[in-house]
Short mmCIF file of C-alpha atoms in Angstrom, two decimals:
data_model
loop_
_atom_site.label_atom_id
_atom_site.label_comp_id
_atom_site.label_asym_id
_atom_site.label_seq_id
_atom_site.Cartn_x
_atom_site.Cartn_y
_atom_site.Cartn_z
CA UNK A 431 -5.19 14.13 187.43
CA UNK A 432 -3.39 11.97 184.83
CA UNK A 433 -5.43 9.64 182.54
CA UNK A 434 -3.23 6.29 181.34
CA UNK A 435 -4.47 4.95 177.97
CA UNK A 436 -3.37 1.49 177.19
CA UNK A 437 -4.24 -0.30 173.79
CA UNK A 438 -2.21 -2.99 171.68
CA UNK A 439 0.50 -3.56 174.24
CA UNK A 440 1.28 0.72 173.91
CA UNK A 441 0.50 3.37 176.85
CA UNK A 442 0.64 7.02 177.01
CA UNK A 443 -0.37 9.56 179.81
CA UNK A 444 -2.36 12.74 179.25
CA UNK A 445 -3.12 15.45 181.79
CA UNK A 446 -7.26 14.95 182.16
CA UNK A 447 -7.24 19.00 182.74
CA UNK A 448 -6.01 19.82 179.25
CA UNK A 449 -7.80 17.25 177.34
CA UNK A 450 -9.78 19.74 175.90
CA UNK A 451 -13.09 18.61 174.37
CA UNK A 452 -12.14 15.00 173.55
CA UNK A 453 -14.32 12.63 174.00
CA UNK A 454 -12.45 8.61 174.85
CA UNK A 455 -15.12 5.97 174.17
CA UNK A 456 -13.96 2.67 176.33
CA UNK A 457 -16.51 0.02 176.50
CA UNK A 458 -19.79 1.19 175.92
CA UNK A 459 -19.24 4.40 177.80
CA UNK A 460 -18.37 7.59 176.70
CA UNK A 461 -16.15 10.41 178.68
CA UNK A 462 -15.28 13.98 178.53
CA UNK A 463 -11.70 13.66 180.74
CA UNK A 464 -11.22 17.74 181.26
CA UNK A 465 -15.15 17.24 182.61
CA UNK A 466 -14.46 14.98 184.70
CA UNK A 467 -11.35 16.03 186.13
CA UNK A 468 -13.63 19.37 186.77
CA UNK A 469 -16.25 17.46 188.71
CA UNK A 470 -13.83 15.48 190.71
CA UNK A 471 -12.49 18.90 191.58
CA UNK A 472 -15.61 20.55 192.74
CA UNK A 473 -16.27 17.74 194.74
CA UNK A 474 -13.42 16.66 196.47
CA UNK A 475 -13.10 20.46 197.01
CA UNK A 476 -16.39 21.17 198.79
CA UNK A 477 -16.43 17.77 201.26
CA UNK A 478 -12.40 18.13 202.08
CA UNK A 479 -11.65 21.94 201.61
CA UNK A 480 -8.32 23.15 202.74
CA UNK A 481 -7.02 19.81 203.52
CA UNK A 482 -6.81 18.44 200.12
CA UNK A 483 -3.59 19.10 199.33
CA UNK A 484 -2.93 20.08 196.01
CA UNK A 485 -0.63 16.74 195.45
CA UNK A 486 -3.12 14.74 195.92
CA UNK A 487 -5.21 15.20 192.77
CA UNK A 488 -2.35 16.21 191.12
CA UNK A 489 0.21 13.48 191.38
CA UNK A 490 -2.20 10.53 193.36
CA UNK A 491 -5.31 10.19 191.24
CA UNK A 492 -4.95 8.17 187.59
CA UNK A 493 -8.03 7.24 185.93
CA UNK A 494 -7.36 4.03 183.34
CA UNK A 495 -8.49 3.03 179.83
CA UNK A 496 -8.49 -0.81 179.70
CA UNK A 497 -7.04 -2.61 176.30
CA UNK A 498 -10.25 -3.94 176.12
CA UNK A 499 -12.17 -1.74 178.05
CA UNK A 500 -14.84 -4.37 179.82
CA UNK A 501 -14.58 -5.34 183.29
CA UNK A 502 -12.57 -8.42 184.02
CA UNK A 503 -15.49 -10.28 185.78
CA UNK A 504 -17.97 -9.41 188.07
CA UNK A 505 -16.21 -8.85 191.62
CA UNK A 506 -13.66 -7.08 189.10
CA UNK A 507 -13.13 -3.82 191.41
CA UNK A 508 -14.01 -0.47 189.94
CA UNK A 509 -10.83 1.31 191.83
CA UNK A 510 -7.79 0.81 194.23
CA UNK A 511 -5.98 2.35 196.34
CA UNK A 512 -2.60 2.19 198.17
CA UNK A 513 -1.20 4.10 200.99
CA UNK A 514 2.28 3.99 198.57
CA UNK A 515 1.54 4.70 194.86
CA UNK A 516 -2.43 6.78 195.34
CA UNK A 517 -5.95 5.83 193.68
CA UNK A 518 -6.14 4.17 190.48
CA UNK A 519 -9.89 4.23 188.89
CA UNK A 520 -10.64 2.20 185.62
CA UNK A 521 -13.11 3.55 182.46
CA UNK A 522 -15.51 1.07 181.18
CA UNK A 523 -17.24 0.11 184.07
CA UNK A 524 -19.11 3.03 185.14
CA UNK A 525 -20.78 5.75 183.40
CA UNK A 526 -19.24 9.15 183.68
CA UNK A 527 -20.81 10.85 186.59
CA UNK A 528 -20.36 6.83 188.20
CA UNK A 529 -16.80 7.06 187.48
CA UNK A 530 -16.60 10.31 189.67
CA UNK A 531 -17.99 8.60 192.19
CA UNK A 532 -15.60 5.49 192.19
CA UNK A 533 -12.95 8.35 192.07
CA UNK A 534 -14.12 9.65 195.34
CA UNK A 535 -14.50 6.85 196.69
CA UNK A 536 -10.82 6.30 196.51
CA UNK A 537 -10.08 9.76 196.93
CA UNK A 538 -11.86 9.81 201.08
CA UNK A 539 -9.42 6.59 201.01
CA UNK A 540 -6.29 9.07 200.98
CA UNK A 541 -8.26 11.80 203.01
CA UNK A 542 -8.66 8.75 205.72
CA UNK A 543 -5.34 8.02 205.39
CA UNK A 544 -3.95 11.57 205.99
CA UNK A 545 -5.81 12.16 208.59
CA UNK A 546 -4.30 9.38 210.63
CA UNK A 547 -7.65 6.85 211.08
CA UNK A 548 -6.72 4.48 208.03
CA UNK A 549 -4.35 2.04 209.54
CA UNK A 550 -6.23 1.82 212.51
CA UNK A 551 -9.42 1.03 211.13
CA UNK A 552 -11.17 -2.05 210.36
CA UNK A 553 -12.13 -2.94 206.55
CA UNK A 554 -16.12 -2.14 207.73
CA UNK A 555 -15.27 1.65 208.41
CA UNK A 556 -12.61 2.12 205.77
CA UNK A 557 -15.42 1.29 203.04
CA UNK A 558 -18.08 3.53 205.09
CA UNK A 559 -15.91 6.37 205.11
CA UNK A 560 -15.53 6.11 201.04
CA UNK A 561 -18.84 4.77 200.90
CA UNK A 562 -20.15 8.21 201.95
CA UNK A 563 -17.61 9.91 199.55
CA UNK A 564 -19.87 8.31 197.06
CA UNK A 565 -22.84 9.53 198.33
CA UNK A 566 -21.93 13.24 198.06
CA UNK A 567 -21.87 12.36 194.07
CA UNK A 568 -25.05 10.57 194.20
CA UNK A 569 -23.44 7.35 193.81
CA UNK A 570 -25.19 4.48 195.77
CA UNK A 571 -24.09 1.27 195.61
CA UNK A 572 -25.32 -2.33 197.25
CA UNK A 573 -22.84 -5.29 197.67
CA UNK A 574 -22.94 -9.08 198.63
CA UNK A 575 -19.36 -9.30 199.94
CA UNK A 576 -18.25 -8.12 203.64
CA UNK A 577 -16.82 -5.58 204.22
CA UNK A 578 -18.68 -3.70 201.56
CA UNK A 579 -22.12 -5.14 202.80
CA UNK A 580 -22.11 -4.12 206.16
CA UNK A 581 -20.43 -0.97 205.46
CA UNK A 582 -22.75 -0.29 202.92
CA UNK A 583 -26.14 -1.07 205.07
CA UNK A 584 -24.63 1.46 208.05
CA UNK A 585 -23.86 4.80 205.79
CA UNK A 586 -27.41 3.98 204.27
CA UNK A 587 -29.11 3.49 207.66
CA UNK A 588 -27.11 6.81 208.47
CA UNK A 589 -28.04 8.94 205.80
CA UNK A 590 -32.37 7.97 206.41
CA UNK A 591 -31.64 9.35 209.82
CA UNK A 592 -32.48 13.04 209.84
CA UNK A 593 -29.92 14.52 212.65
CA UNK A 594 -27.45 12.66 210.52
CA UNK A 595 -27.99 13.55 207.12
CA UNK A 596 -28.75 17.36 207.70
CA UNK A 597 -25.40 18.17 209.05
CA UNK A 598 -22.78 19.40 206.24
CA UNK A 599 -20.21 17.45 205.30
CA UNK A 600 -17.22 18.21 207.07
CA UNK A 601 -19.11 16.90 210.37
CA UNK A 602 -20.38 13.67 209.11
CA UNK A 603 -16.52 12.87 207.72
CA UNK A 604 -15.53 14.25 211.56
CA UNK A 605 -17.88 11.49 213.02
CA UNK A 606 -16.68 8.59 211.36
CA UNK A 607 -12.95 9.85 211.45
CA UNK A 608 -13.48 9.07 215.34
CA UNK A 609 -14.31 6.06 214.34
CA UNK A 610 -11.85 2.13 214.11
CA UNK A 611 -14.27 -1.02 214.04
CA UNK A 612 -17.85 -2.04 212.88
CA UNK A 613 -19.21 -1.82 216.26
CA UNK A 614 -18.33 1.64 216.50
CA UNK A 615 -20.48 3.01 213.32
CA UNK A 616 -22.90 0.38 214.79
CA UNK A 617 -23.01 2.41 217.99
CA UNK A 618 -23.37 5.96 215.69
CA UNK A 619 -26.39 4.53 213.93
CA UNK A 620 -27.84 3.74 217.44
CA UNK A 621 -26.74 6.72 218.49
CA UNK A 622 -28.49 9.18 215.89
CA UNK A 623 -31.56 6.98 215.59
CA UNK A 624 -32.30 7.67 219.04
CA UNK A 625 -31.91 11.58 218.48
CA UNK A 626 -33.52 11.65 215.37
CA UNK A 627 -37.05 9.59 216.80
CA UNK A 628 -36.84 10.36 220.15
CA UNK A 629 -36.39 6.76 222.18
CA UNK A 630 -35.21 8.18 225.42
CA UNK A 631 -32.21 5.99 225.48
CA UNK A 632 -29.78 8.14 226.93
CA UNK A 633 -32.35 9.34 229.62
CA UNK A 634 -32.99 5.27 230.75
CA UNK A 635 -29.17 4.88 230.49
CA UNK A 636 -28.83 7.54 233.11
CA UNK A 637 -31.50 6.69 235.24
CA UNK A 638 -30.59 2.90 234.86
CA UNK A 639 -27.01 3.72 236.18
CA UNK A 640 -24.29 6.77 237.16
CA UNK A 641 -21.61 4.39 236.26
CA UNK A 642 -20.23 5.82 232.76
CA UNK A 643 -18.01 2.38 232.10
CA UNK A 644 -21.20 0.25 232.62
CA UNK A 645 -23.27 2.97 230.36
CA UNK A 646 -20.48 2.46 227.76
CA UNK A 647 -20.52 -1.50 227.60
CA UNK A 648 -24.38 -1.58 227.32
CA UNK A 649 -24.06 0.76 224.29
CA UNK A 650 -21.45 -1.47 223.41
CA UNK A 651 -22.80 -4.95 223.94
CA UNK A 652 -26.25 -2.62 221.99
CA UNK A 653 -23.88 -2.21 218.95
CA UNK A 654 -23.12 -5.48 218.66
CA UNK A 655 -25.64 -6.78 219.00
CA UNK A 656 -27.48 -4.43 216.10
CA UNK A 657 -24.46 -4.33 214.09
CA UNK A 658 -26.64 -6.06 210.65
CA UNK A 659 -30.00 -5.27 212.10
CA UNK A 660 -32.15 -3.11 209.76
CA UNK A 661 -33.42 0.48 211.24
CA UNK A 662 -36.72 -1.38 212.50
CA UNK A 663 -35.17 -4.33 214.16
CA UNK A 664 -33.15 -1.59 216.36
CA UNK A 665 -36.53 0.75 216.41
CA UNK A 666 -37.60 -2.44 217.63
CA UNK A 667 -34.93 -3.70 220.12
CA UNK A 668 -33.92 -0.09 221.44
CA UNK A 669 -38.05 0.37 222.36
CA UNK A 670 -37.95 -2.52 224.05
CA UNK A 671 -34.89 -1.69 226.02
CA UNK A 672 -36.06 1.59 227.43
CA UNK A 673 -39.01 0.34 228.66
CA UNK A 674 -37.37 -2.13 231.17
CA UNK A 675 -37.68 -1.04 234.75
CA UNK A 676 -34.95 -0.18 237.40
CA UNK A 677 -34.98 -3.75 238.88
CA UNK A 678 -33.12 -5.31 235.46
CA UNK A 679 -29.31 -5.96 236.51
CA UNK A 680 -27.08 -5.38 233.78
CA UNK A 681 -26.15 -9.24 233.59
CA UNK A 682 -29.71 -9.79 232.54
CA UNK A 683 -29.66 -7.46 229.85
CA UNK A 684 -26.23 -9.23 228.67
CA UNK A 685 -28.25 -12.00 228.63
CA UNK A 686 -31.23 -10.85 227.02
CA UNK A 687 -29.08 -9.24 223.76
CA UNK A 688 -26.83 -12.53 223.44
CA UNK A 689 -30.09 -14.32 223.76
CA UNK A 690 -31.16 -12.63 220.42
CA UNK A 691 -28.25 -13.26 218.79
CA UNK A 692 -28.41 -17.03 220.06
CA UNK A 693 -32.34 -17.67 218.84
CA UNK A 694 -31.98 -15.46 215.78
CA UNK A 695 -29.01 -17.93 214.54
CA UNK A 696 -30.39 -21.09 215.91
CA UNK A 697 -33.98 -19.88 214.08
CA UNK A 698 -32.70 -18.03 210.98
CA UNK A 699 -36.54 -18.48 209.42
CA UNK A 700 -38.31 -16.74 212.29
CA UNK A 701 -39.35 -13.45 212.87
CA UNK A 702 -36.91 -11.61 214.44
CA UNK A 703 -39.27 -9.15 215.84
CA UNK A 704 -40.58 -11.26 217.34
CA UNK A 705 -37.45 -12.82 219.33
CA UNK A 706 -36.66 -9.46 220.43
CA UNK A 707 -40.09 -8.97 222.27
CA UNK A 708 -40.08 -12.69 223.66
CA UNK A 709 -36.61 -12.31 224.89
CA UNK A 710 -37.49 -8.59 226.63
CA UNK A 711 -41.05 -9.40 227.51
CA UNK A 712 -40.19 -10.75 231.10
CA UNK A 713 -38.30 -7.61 232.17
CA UNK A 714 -40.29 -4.29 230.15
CA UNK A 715 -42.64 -2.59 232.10
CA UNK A 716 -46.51 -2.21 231.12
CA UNK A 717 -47.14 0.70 228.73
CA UNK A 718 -48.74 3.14 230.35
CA UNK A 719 -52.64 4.03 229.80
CA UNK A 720 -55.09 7.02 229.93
CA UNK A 721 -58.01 6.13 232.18
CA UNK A 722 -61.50 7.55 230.73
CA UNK A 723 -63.25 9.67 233.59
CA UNK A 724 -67.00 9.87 233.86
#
């Protein structure tokens, strides 16, 4: 890992590994390099193993001092990365332990990348993948801008949902590596909610139909339709959708998810709850109840 200090229009590169104890002060934050280069070691080393090749911390990661060492403004991004030249990741706007965060961050960018998903991937999953990178460093971050913000909402949505979060690393990378669009790591959230809590949606999808395509475009036309829903809107819409009885055709429940998605826009102040039970209400079948004997 190389560290490139600029200041008064000079630059020089030092190896972060043989720093030493030196301690760089850039902004108001203070870093150890050889520490850091350590930690982004350890971790990088535990979530990617054997397939981080040794070139790519040694000749693709360079960590930057800034002349002035404050961010530029406030959309002013922390890192970069490029499929050509590696990850860059600038001092001064992070702490320390933040800083090895943003580095792996940028780092899963390259692991993406090698592994052959990164080009085919939409901007959502690219900034999942690294978003969970983070997360192994106990990095979490919230953002206003898309991609970020939806990307952002689905690893944290992921990571509350027990049969996610439990499994090691390596497996969670695996399951968004299968992964190209938004929909997609919609359809995973949906996916592990269900077998974390229990909803019975693959049991109604098979009982609803044999057909596997038509099972696939409801889970589809589901992660869609979810895709910036909060865990209890889809608690809330995936109840509802189980409970509908045999005698639904699947161009009803088309309807009844773009139906959502029509009201929810057209009544942005509403509760949304409550458009998902008014919309499935005509086609969910009565709870069932215990009769008292005696």
């Amino acid at each position: 890992m190389q560290l490139l200090l600029r200041a008064n229009g000079q630059q020089a590169v030092i190896t972060m590994e043989q720093a030493g104890d030196q301690v760089l002060m850039v902004g108001e934050y203070r870093y150890r390099p050889a520490q850091m280069a350590r930690k982004v070691r350890r971790f990088a080393g535990a979530m990617w193993g054997a397939d981080l090749a040794s070139d790519i911390l040694n000749e693709r990661l360079t960590f930057e001092a800034l002349d002035s060492g404050k961010p530029g403004g406030p959309w002013t991004d922390s890192g970069s990365f490029s499929p050509r030249s590696g990850s860059f990741v600038s001092l001064g706007r992070w702490d320390e332990d933040g800083t090895v965060g943003i580095a792996l961050h940028e780092l899963a960018h390259e692991m993406h990348l090698r592994r052959g998903g990164y080009d085919a991937s939409d901007g959502v999953v690219r900034e999942a993948v690294s978003l969970m990178a983070e997360r192994e460093a106990d990095l979490e971050r919230t953002f206003e801008r898309e991609p970020y913000y939806t990307a952002s909402n689905l690893v944290s949505q992921l990571a509350a949902l027990s049969a996610f979060s439990r499994q090691p690393f390596h497996k969670r990378w695996d399951e968004l590596m299968e992964l190209t669009s938004d929909t997609g790591l919609s359809d995973l959230v949906n996916f592990y909610l269900d077998k974390s809590e229990r909803f019975g949606l693959e049991r109604w999808l098979k009982r609803f139909t044999e057909d596997l395509d038509l099972r696939d475009a409801i889970l589809g036309k589901l992660a869609a339709t979810t895709l910036r829903y909060s865990l209890e809107l889809r608690r809330k819409l995936i109840g509802n959708l189980v409970r509908c009885g045999p005698q639904v055709q699947p161009d009803q429940l088309a309807y009844v998810l773009d139906s959502i998605i029509t009201l929810d826009r057209r009544y942005p102040g509403d509760d949304l709850g409550r458009i998902i039970d008014f919309c499935f209400a005509p086609h969910m079948q009565p709870k069932r109840r215990l009769l008292a004997l005696g």
